Every structure is written in structure tokens, then in C-alpha cells.
Coordinates of C-alpha atoms in Angstrom, one line a residue:
M1247 CA 96.4 155.2 186.3
P1248 CA 97.8 151.7 186.4
R1249 CA 101.2 151.2 185.1
L1250 CA 101.5 149.1 181.9
A1251 CA 104.0 146.3 182.0
M1252 CA 106.6 146.5 179.3
P1253 CA 107.3 143.3 177.4
T1254 CA 110.6 141.7 178.5
S1255 CA 113.1 139.9 176.2
R1256 CA 111.6 136.6 177.5
D1257 CA 108.2 137.6 176.2
R1258 CA 109.4 138.5 172.7
R1259 CA 109.2 135.8 170.1
P1260 CA 111.2 135.9 166.9
A1261 CA 109.1 136.6 163.9
P1262 CA 108.5 133.6 161.7
P1263 CA 110.8 133.7 158.6
T1264 CA 109.3 135.1 155.4
P1265 CA 108.8 132.6 152.5
A1266 CA 111.8 134.1 150.7
R1267 CA 114.0 133.6 153.7
E1268 CA 112.7 130.1 154.2
I1269 CA 113.6 129.2 150.6
A1270 CA 117.0 130.8 150.9
R1271 CA 117.7 129.0 154.2
I1272 CA 117.4 125.7 152.4
A1273 CA 118.5 126.5 148.9
V1274 CA 121.7 128.6 149.4
P1275 CA 123.9 126.0 151.2
V1276 CA 123.0 123.3 148.6
S1277 CA 123.7 125.6 145.6
M1278 CA 127.0 126.8 147.1
E1279 CA 128.3 123.2 147.5
F1280 CA 127.3 122.3 144.0
V1281 CA 128.9 125.5 142.6
L1282 CA 132.1 124.5 144.3
M1283 CA 132.1 121.1 142.8
L1284 CA 131.3 122.5 139.3
V1285 CA 134.1 125.1 139.7
L1286 CA 136.4 122.2 140.4
N1287 CA 135.4 120.5 137.2
F1288 CA 135.8 123.8 135.3
V1289 CA 139.3 124.4 136.7
N1290 CA 140.4 120.9 135.8
Q1291 CA 139.1 121.4 132.3
I1292 CA 141.1 124.6 132.0
V1293 CA 144.2 122.8 133.2
V1294 CA 143.7 119.9 130.7
G1295 CA 142.8 122.4 128.0
S1296 CA 146.4 123.5 127.9
L1297 CA 147.1 120.1 126.3
G1298 CA 144.7 120.8 123.3
A1299 CA 141.3 119.8 122.0
T1300 CA 141.8 116.1 122.1
A1301 CA 142.7 116.2 125.8
I1302 CA 139.5 118.1 126.5
A1303 CA 137.5 115.7 124.5
A1304 CA 139.1 112.7 126.2
V1305 CA 138.4 114.0 129.7
G1306 CA 134.8 115.0 128.8
F1307 CA 134.0 111.6 127.2
S1308 CA 135.5 109.7 130.2
N1309 CA 133.6 111.9 132.7
S1310 CA 130.3 111.3 130.9
L1311 CA 130.8 107.5 131.4
T1312 CA 131.8 107.7 135.0
F1313 CA 129.0 110.3 135.5
I1314 CA 126.4 107.6 134.7
L1315 CA 127.8 105.4 137.5
A1316 CA 128.2 108.2 140.1
V1317 CA 124.8 109.9 139.6
T1318 CA 122.8 106.7 139.3
L1319 CA 124.4 105.1 142.4
G1320 CA 124.3 108.5 144.2
C1321 CA 120.5 108.0 144.6
L1322 CA 121.5 105.7 147.5
G1323 CA 122.7 108.8 149.3
T1324 CA 119.3 110.5 148.7
S1325 CA 117.5 107.4 150.0
V1326 CA 119.7 107.2 153.1
S1327 CA 119.1 110.9 153.9
I1328 CA 115.3 110.5 153.8
L1329 CA 115.5 107.5 156.2
V1330 CA 118.0 109.1 158.5
A1331 CA 115.8 112.3 158.7
R1332 CA 112.8 110.2 159.8
A1333 CA 114.8 108.2 162.4
H1334 CA 116.6 111.3 163.7
G1335 CA 113.3 113.3 164.0
A1336 CA 111.6 110.4 165.8
G1337 CA 114.6 109.9 168.2
R1338 CA 115.2 106.3 167.0
R1339 CA 118.9 106.2 167.5
D1340 CA 119.3 102.5 167.0
D1341 CA 117.4 102.6 163.7
L1342 CA 119.6 105.6 162.6
D1343 CA 122.8 103.7 163.3
H1344 CA 121.6 100.5 161.7
T1345 CA 120.5 102.3 158.5
V1346 CA 123.8 104.2 158.0
T1347 CA 125.9 101.1 158.8
A1348 CA 124.0 98.9 156.4
A1349 CA 124.0 101.6 153.7
L1350 CA 127.7 102.0 153.9
L1351 CA 128.3 98.2 153.6
V1352 CA 125.9 98.0 150.6
A1353 CA 127.8 100.9 149.0
L1354 CA 131.1 99.2 149.6
G1355 CA 129.9 96.1 147.7
L1356 CA 128.3 97.9 144.8
G1357 CA 131.1 100.4 144.6
A1358 CA 133.7 97.7 144.4
V1359 CA 131.9 96.0 141.5
V1360 CA 131.2 99.1 139.4
S1361 CA 134.7 100.4 140.0
V1362 CA 136.8 97.3 139.4
V1363 CA 135.0 95.7 136.5
P1364 CA 135.2 98.8 134.2
W1365 CA 138.8 99.3 135.2
F1366 CA 139.8 95.9 133.8
F1367 CA 138.1 96.6 130.4
A1368 CA 139.1 100.3 130.1
D1369 CA 141.3 99.7 127.1
H1370 CA 138.4 98.6 125.0
L1371 CA 135.4 100.2 126.7
M1372 CA 135.9 103.7 125.5
S1373 CA 136.3 102.6 121.8
L1374 CA 133.4 100.3 122.2
V1375 CA 131.0 103.0 123.2
G1376 CA 132.0 105.5 120.5
A1377 CA 135.3 107.3 121.3
S1378 CA 137.6 108.0 118.4
P1379 CA 141.0 106.3 118.5
S1380 CA 142.8 109.5 119.5
V1381 CA 140.3 110.2 122.3
A1382 CA 140.4 106.6 123.6
A1383 CA 144.2 106.7 123.6
A1384 CA 144.4 110.0 125.5
G1385 CA 141.6 109.2 127.9
T1386 CA 142.1 105.5 128.9
D1387 CA 144.4 106.1 131.9
Y1388 CA 142.2 109.0 133.1
F1389 CA 139.1 106.8 132.8
R1390 CA 140.8 104.0 134.8
L1391 CA 141.6 106.4 137.7
T1392 CA 138.3 108.2 137.8
V1393 CA 136.2 105.0 137.7
L1394 CA 138.1 103.8 140.8
A1395 CA 136.9 107.0 142.4
T1396 CA 133.3 105.9 142.1
L1397 CA 133.5 104.0 145.4
P1398 CA 134.7 106.9 147.5
V1399 CA 132.2 109.2 145.7
M1400 CA 129.3 106.8 146.6
L1401 CA 130.5 106.8 150.3
S1402 CA 130.7 110.6 150.2
A1403 CA 127.1 110.9 148.8
I1404 CA 125.8 108.7 151.7
L1405 CA 127.7 110.4 154.4
S1406 CA 126.8 113.9 153.1
G1407 CA 123.1 112.9 153.2
V1408 CA 123.5 111.6 156.7
L1409 CA 125.1 114.8 158.0
R1410 CA 122.5 117.0 156.5
S1411 CA 119.6 115.0 157.7
A1412 CA 121.1 114.8 161.2
G1413 CA 121.3 118.6 161.5
R1414 CA 124.9 119.2 160.2
P1415 CA 124.2 120.7 156.8
T1416 CA 127.4 122.8 156.6
S1417 CA 129.8 119.8 157.2
P1418 CA 129.6 118.4 153.6
M1419 CA 130.2 121.9 152.2
I1420 CA 133.4 122.3 154.4
A1421 CA 134.7 118.9 153.1
T1422 CA 134.0 120.0 149.6
M1423 CA 135.8 123.3 150.0
V1424 CA 138.9 121.6 151.3
T1425 CA 139.0 119.0 148.5
V1426 CA 138.2 121.5 145.7
V1427 CA 141.3 123.5 146.6
A1428 CA 143.4 120.4 146.9
N1429 CA 142.2 118.9 143.6
S1430 CA 143.0 122.0 141.6
A1431 CA 146.5 122.2 143.1
I1432 CA 147.2 118.5 142.6
A1433 CA 145.8 118.4 139.0
Y1434 CA 147.8 121.4 137.9
S1435 CA 151.0 120.0 139.5
L1436 CA 150.7 116.5 137.9
V1437 CA 149.4 117.6 134.5
V1438 CA 152.2 120.1 133.7
G1439 CA 154.9 118.5 136.0
L1440 CA 155.4 121.2 138.6
G1441 CA 158.8 121.1 140.3
P1442 CA 160.1 117.6 140.9
L1443 CA 156.7 116.1 140.1
P1444 CA 156.4 114.2 136.8
S1445 CA 154.3 115.5 133.9
L1446 CA 151.5 112.9 133.6
G1447 CA 149.3 114.8 131.1
V1448 CA 145.6 113.8 131.2
A1449 CA 146.3 111.0 133.7
G1450 CA 147.5 113.7 136.2
A1451 CA 144.0 115.0 136.4
G1452 CA 142.8 111.5 137.0
W1453 CA 145.1 111.0 139.9
A1454 CA 144.0 114.3 141.4
T1455 CA 140.3 113.2 141.2
L1456 CA 141.0 109.8 142.8
V1457 CA 143.2 111.2 145.7
T1458 CA 140.8 114.0 146.6
A1459 CA 137.7 111.7 146.3
V1460 CA 139.3 109.3 148.9
A1461 CA 140.3 112.3 151.1
K1462 CA 136.7 113.7 151.0
A1463 CA 135.3 110.3 152.0
L1464 CA 137.7 110.1 154.9
I1465 CA 136.9 113.6 156.1
L1466 CA 133.2 112.9 156.0
L1467 CA 133.7 109.6 157.8
W1468 CA 135.5 111.4 160.6
M1469 CA 132.7 114.0 160.7
T1470 CA 130.0 111.3 160.9
Y1471 CA 131.7 108.8 163.3
G1472 CA 134.3 110.8 165.1
R1473 CA 134.2 112.1 168.6
R1474 CA 131.6 114.7 167.7
G1475 CA 129.9 112.5 165.1
V1476 CA 126.2 112.1 164.6
V1477 CA 125.9 108.3 164.4
G1478 CA 127.6 105.1 165.8
W1479 CA 128.7 102.0 164.0
S1480 CA 126.1 99.4 164.7
L1481 CA 125.1 96.4 162.6
P1482 CA 121.5 95.1 162.6
D1483 CA 121.3 92.1 165.0
S1484 CA 119.0 89.8 163.0
V1485 CA 117.7 89.0 159.6
R1486 CA 114.5 90.8 160.5
Q1487 CA 116.4 94.0 161.3
W1488 CA 118.5 93.7 158.1
R1489 CA 115.2 93.4 156.1
A1490 CA 113.7 96.4 157.9
V1491 CA 116.7 98.5 156.9
I1492 CA 117.5 97.2 153.4
V1493 CA 114.0 97.1 152.0
P1494 CA 113.1 100.7 152.6
L1495 CA 116.6 101.7 151.4
F1496 CA 116.0 100.2 148.0
V1497 CA 112.3 101.0 147.7
L1498 CA 113.3 104.7 147.9
A1499 CA 116.5 104.4 145.9
L1500 CA 115.4 102.3 142.8
P1501 CA 112.9 104.7 141.3
L1502 CA 115.3 107.6 141.8
G1503 CA 118.1 105.5 140.3
V1504 CA 116.0 104.7 137.2
T1505 CA 115.3 108.4 136.5
E1506 CA 119.0 109.3 137.0
L1507 CA 120.1 106.4 134.7
F1508 CA 117.9 107.6 131.8
W1509 CA 119.1 111.1 132.2
T1510 CA 122.8 110.3 132.4
V1511 CA 122.7 107.8 129.6
G1512 CA 120.9 110.4 127.4
T1513 CA 123.6 112.9 128.2
F1514 CA 126.3 110.4 127.3
L1515 CA 124.7 109.5 124.0
Y1516 CA 124.7 113.2 123.0
N1517 CA 128.5 113.1 123.4
V1518 CA 128.6 110.0 121.2
V1519 CA 126.8 112.0 118.4
F1520 CA 129.2 115.0 118.9
Q1521 CA 132.1 112.5 118.6
K1522 CA 130.8 111.5 115.2
L1523 CA 131.5 115.0 114.1
G1524 CA 135.1 114.9 115.4
D1525 CA 137.3 115.6 118.4
E1526 CA 136.8 119.4 118.1
A1527 CA 133.0 119.2 118.2
L1528 CA 133.2 116.9 121.2
A1529 CA 135.7 119.3 122.9
A1530 CA 133.3 122.2 122.3
A1531 CA 130.4 120.3 123.7
Q1532 CA 132.4 119.6 126.9
I1533 CA 133.3 123.2 127.3
V1534 CA 129.6 124.2 127.0
T1535 CA 128.4 121.5 129.4
T1536 CA 131.0 122.4 132.1
L1537 CA 130.4 126.1 131.9
E1538 CA 126.6 125.7 131.9
G1539 CA 126.9 123.5 135.0
V1540 CA 128.7 126.2 136.9
F1541 CA 125.8 128.6 136.3
I1542 CA 122.8 126.3 136.4
V1543 CA 123.7 124.9 139.8
G1544 CA 123.1 128.4 141.1
S1545 CA 119.4 127.3 141.0
I1546 CA 119.8 123.7 142.1
G1547 CA 119.1 124.5 145.7
L1548 CA 115.6 125.3 144.7
M1549 CA 115.1 121.7 143.9
S1550 CA 115.9 120.7 147.5
A1551 CA 113.8 123.5 148.8
T1552 CA 110.9 122.2 146.7
T1553 CA 111.0 118.7 148.1
T1554 CA 111.5 120.0 151.6
L1555 CA 108.9 122.7 151.8
V1556 CA 106.2 121.0 149.8
G1557 CA 106.8 117.8 151.6
R1558 CA 106.5 119.5 155.0
S1559 CA 103.1 121.1 153.9
V1560 CA 101.8 117.7 152.7
G1561 CA 102.9 116.2 156.0
R1562 CA 101.0 118.8 157.9
G1563 CA 97.9 118.2 155.8
D1564 CA 97.9 121.8 154.4
V1565 CA 96.9 121.6 150.7
D1566 CA 96.9 125.4 150.1
D1567 CA 100.3 125.8 151.6
A1568 CA 101.8 123.1 149.5
M1569 CA 100.4 124.7 146.3
A1570 CA 101.6 128.1 147.5
W1571 CA 105.2 126.8 147.9
V1572 CA 105.1 125.3 144.4
R1573 CA 104.1 128.7 143.0
R1574 CA 106.7 130.6 145.0
L1575 CA 109.5 128.2 144.1
T1576 CA 108.6 128.2 140.4
R1577 CA 108.8 132.0 140.4
A1578 CA 112.1 132.0 142.3
G1579 CA 113.4 129.5 139.6
I1580 CA 112.5 131.9 136.8
G1581 CA 114.3 134.8 138.5
T1582 CA 117.5 132.9 139.3
A1583 CA 117.6 131.2 135.9
A1584 CA 117.2 134.5 134.1
A1585 CA 120.1 136.1 136.1
F1586 CA 122.4 133.1 135.8
G1587 CA 121.5 132.7 132.1
V1588 CA 122.8 136.2 131.4
L1589 CA 126.0 135.4 133.2
F1590 CA 126.3 132.2 131.3
A1591 CA 125.9 134.0 128.0
G1592 CA 128.6 136.5 129.1
S1593 CA 131.1 133.7 129.6
V1594 CA 131.5 133.7 125.8
L1595 CA 133.8 136.6 126.3
L1596 CA 136.2 134.4 128.4
L1597 CA 136.7 131.6 125.9
D1598 CA 139.8 133.1 124.2
A1599 CA 141.5 133.6 127.6
L1600 CA 140.5 130.3 129.1
F1601 CA 140.8 127.9 126.2
G1602 CA 143.3 129.6 123.9
E1603 CA 145.1 126.2 123.2
A1604 CA 141.9 124.5 122.2
G1605 CA 141.8 126.1 118.8
R1606 CA 139.7 128.8 117.1
D1607 CA 137.2 126.3 115.7
V1608 CA 136.6 124.8 119.1
R1609 CA 136.0 128.2 120.7
M1610 CA 133.6 129.2 118.0
M1611 CA 131.5 126.1 118.3
A1612 CA 131.5 126.4 122.1
G1613 CA 130.4 130.1 121.8
V1614 CA 127.4 129.1 119.6
G1615 CA 126.5 126.4 122.0
I1616 CA 126.7 128.7 125.1
L1617 CA 124.4 131.3 123.5
I1618 CA 121.8 128.7 122.4
N1619 CA 121.7 127.1 125.9
A1620 CA 121.8 130.4 127.8
A1621 CA 118.7 131.5 125.9
F1622 CA 116.7 128.5 127.3
Q1623 CA 118.2 128.4 130.8
V1624 CA 114.8 129.3 132.3
V1625 CA 113.3 126.2 130.7
K1626 CA 116.0 123.9 132.1
V1627 CA 115.7 125.3 135.6
R1628 CA 111.9 125.0 135.5
N1629 CA 112.3 121.4 134.4
M1630 CA 114.7 120.8 137.3
I1631 CA 112.3 122.3 139.9
V1632 CA 109.1 120.6 138.6
G1633 CA 110.7 117.3 137.4
A1634 CA 113.0 116.7 140.3
G1635 CA 111.1 118.6 143.0
V1636 CA 107.4 119.0 142.5
L1637 CA 106.6 115.6 140.9
P1638 CA 108.6 113.5 143.3
S1639 CA 107.0 115.4 146.2
A1640 CA 103.6 114.4 144.7
D1641 CA 104.6 110.7 144.4
D1642 CA 104.6 111.0 140.6
V1643 CA 107.9 109.3 139.7
R1644 CA 106.2 107.9 136.6
G1645 CA 105.8 111.4 135.3
V1646 CA 109.5 112.1 135.8
I1647 CA 110.5 108.9 134.0
M1648 CA 108.0 109.7 131.2
G1649 CA 109.5 113.2 130.7
D1650 CA 113.1 111.9 130.7
V1651 CA 112.5 109.0 128.3
V1652 CA 110.2 110.8 125.8
G1653 CA 112.3 114.0 125.9
A1654 CA 115.7 112.3 125.3
F1655 CA 115.0 109.1 123.5
A1656 CA 111.9 109.9 121.4
I1657 CA 112.7 113.6 120.6
G1658 CA 116.2 114.8 121.5
L1659 CA 118.5 112.0 120.4
P1660 CA 116.8 111.1 117.1
L1661 CA 116.8 114.8 116.1
A1662 CA 120.4 115.1 117.2
V1663 CA 121.3 112.3 114.8
V1664 CA 119.2 113.7 111.9
L1665 CA 120.1 117.4 112.3
G1666 CA 123.7 116.9 113.4
L1667 CA 124.8 114.2 111.1
H1668 CA 122.5 114.5 108.0
T1669 CA 121.9 118.2 107.6
P1670 CA 124.2 121.2 107.1
L1671 CA 123.5 122.3 110.6
G1672 CA 126.1 120.0 112.1
Y1673 CA 127.0 120.7 115.7
V1674 CA 124.3 123.5 115.8
G1675 CA 121.7 120.9 115.0
I1676 CA 122.8 118.8 118.0
F1677 CA 122.5 121.8 120.4
V1678 CA 119.1 122.6 118.9
A1679 CA 118.0 119.0 119.5
R1680 CA 118.9 119.2 123.1
I1681 CA 116.8 122.4 123.5
L1682 CA 113.8 120.6 121.8
E1683 CA 114.3 117.8 124.4
E1684 CA 114.0 120.3 127.2
L1685 CA 110.9 121.9 125.7
T1686 CA 109.3 118.4 125.4
K1687 CA 110.1 117.7 129.0
L1688 CA 108.6 121.1 130.0
A1689 CA 105.3 120.2 128.3
I1690 CA 105.2 116.7 130.0
F1691 CA 106.2 117.9 133.4
T1692 CA 103.8 120.8 133.3
W1693 CA 101.0 118.4 132.2
R1694 CA 101.7 116.0 135.0
A1695 CA 102.0 118.7 137.6
R1696 CA 98.6 120.1 136.7
R1697 CA 97.1 116.6 137.2
V1698 CA 98.4 116.4 140.8
R1699 CA 95.6 116.1 143.3
W1700 CA 97.1 117.6 146.4
D1701 CA 94.0 116.9 148.5
V1702 CA 94.2 113.2 147.6
L1703 CA 97.9 113.1 148.3
V1704 CA 97.4 114.8 151.7
A1705 CA 94.6 112.4 152.6
K1706 CA 96.8 109.4 151.6
A1707 CA 99.7 110.7 153.7
A1708 CA 97.4 111.2 156.7
G1709 CA 95.8 107.8 156.3
S1710 CA 99.1 106.0 156.2
R1711 CA 100.1 107.3 159.6
A1712 CA 99.6 105.0 162.6
P1713 CA 97.2 106.7 165.0
S1714 CA 99.6 106.2 168.0
T1715 CA 102.7 107.3 166.2
P1716 CA 103.2 111.0 165.3
S1717 CA 104.5 111.6 161.8
A1718 CA 108.2 111.9 161.6
P1719 CA 109.4 115.3 160.6
T1720 CA 111.1 115.8 157.3
A1721 CA 114.6 117.2 157.0
S1722 CA 113.1 120.6 156.7
E1723 CA 111.7 120.3 160.2
M1724 CA 115.0 119.8 161.9
P1725 CA 116.2 122.5 164.2
T1726 CA 119.0 123.4 161.8
Q1727 CA 119.2 124.1 158.1
P1728 CA 117.9 121.2 156.1
V1729 CA 119.4 119.9 152.9
T1730 CA 117.8 116.9 151.1
T1731 CA 120.1 116.2 148.2
S1732 CA 123.4 114.4 148.4
S1733 CA 126.7 115.4 146.8

């Protein structure tokens, strides 16, 4: 009887990853990094909370202003990451170097303008946009310092996107871990005046933010351009090369920036309405927002997984696979949102220990806000996956803008003014208005997602490819873990 040959290790092939493992491979690193950043904000809020409710309100109001700049301009990092992924996958090293160099120079110019101009008018800007005299007085120095941090934050967003798309997804997380620890230590030391250091109060947290933002940008620059870096410094050689780099950069960035601008401005205007009810209501809203952020970013990696996995299927021309990934990721979002929503609701039990100096009324208002928002965590996560993942993957940026504009400016904010300022509901009415905004966005995003013609999208993607040029792989097709969002 002939002897059967046994398979050798060379003949064995690793089994393809399961869909769940494929999702986790992309989503977990992104979520971990964002959790670290939100924990940093939470620790800073606890440190500042020892100074009282007005200090919490001042920091929160200032952050909501700088948040508009940071998130809107951060879309440049997302744009760069897409272009770098294409150039890296196609082996076009010159294009990669030109894209990153040009993007950093553009960011330096934009960052200088958006940092320095608000710095000069900080004394009047906070009062002009709705801060009470006490909040403006406490938060002006902090705002000056954090708005200067916008420039290094922009650079970090770009460099993080470059490293992820070039196959180094853990590098930004390492830089974030280092600066989170440093920020917390510096903030505590300067706020309370530890040892020989001066007690700077709220401004101490601002100095910590600025110092660690610069440090993170420098670390990422070394990771990107150092001896083991992934790109080289190379300027485009001609006007034609500059145009070939700059035009795609802004074509991708502008629609993303518009959607982020609407969202962040809407968030800021809610803070203005809370401020109308007083410093304590604003402080409570900031506690709710910060705590919710810590838990909701546990699902944010699914947004990156959506754009990556659905985009890969579209690029392969597999309609059924694209639709299957949408269903899988939506189910995963419901599961993670339910789990983190329960944890978020349980954080009510920690308010007395964490914010004892804020006052009983602030803690009570924050507790009510936490319970209302935790009950609808699933809705918010679904909006994040569909609105920031599925619709952009389907080239439906118009649907994203429609949901953000109608939800916030036609439903949420008008109801916040009516319910919060002109009914006995007060602060509860504002929290309810924000939930109604999310439900409106859910209806619009779901409607737009059902109208997506995946077959048409796949045919369009296939038709746009040059016959002699293979399609460039997305970030998800890199040999290492892909991450498509920027920090």
C-alpha cells in the first residue's frame, strides 16, 4: 500500500481570519488610542474640578471652542492618510514623500493662522460667543494656551495618519500613551502647585496641554522621518507636481471638514444654551460630555473598520461582501454600545467621589444627563457607524451633511432653546433636545443608507480605474494592521 505523504509546515496555510477577528484587528487599536485621549481629558477635568464648578465650566467652554478648530482641521490628517495609503500600496515613494511634505507645510500655514489670530482676541472672544463674565475670566488664559496647541495637534493628526497608512499603526498609540501620562502629571503639578512649582489654577491645565501637544508632535515627527522612519522630506519639484499633490488633498479634505464643522459648531452652541442657565448647568454638561466620551469611543474603532472593510469590498467589486460587512458592523455597534452604555450609566455612582468640590446641584444635574444619554448610547453609536462610516464609503457625503444640519440646526438646537429656556424642564430639556437630534439623524442616515446602490458604486469604481494600472489597495489591504482615522 503506498505511503501517504504527510503535510509539512510549508504546506500549511494559515486559516483566513473570521469576520469578527478582522473587525477587531482594525477597530481595537483605534478605540484604544481614543480611549487614552478621552481618559486624559477626564483626568484633567477631575484635576480642574478641585477648583469648583466655575473652573469646570471655563475649561469645558474653552475646549468646545478649540474643539471646532482641532476637529475641522483634523480632516486634513484623514485626507493625507488616504493619499498615503494609495501611494504606499502602489510603491510610489516619490508621491508619498511629496504628499506628506506638502501636507505638513499646508498645516503649518493654516495652523499658524488659526492659532495666533484667536490668541490675540482671547480677552473678548469668550464673552462674545456667550461665556458668562466669571467663566470668561477663569478661562481666558487657558483658552490662549490651548488655542496655541492647535498647530501641533494638526501636525500630530497628519503624522498619525501617515504612520497608520504606511503600516505602522501602533506608533501613534505609543506616542499618545507617553503624552497622556505626562499631561496628567504636569496638569496636576501646575494646577495645585506641587512642590516648588507655582499654583497656576486653570491656566496650569492649559500649559500641560500645550507642552504635551508639542511633545507628541515631535515624537511623531521622529517616528515618521527618523532613521527608521517611513517617509523622506521631499518638496515637489514643479508647479505641476504641487498641483498634483494639493488638489487631491483638498478635494478629499473639504467635504470631511464641512461635516466636522457643522457637528462641532452644533456641540458648541449647546454649551451656549447651557451657559444661559448658569455656570453650574454648563459645568454639569461638561462632566456628562467628558464621561460619555470615555465610553462612546470604545465603539469608535468600528467607524474605521467600516470605511476600511466596506471600501475594500467595493474596490474588489464584491457587492454582496460590502453589504455583509455593513450588517456585521452594525450588529457589532449595537453590542458594544449596549455594553458601554451600561458602564456609562454606572458612572453616576462615581460622581460624588470624583467631583465632590463641584457642588451637589452640579452632580445631580450631571447624573440626570448621564442616565438620559446612556439610555440612547446605541442610537449614537449607530449614527457614528452609518453616518461616518457607511455613507462616506458609499460616496454619500451629502447624506452626512443633511443629517448633521437637519438634526442639530433644525431640530436639536431650536428645541434646546425652547425646552431649556422657556419651559420648567430647564437643563433636562436641553439633554432631551440632544437625544431628539440623534433620533432625527438616525432616521436620515438610515434612509440614505437604504438608498445606496452598491452595484452602481462598484461599477463606478471599476470604471474609474485605468486598464493598465491596478487599483491601489486601501489601508486595510496593507500587510499590517490598518487604521484610517487620525488622532
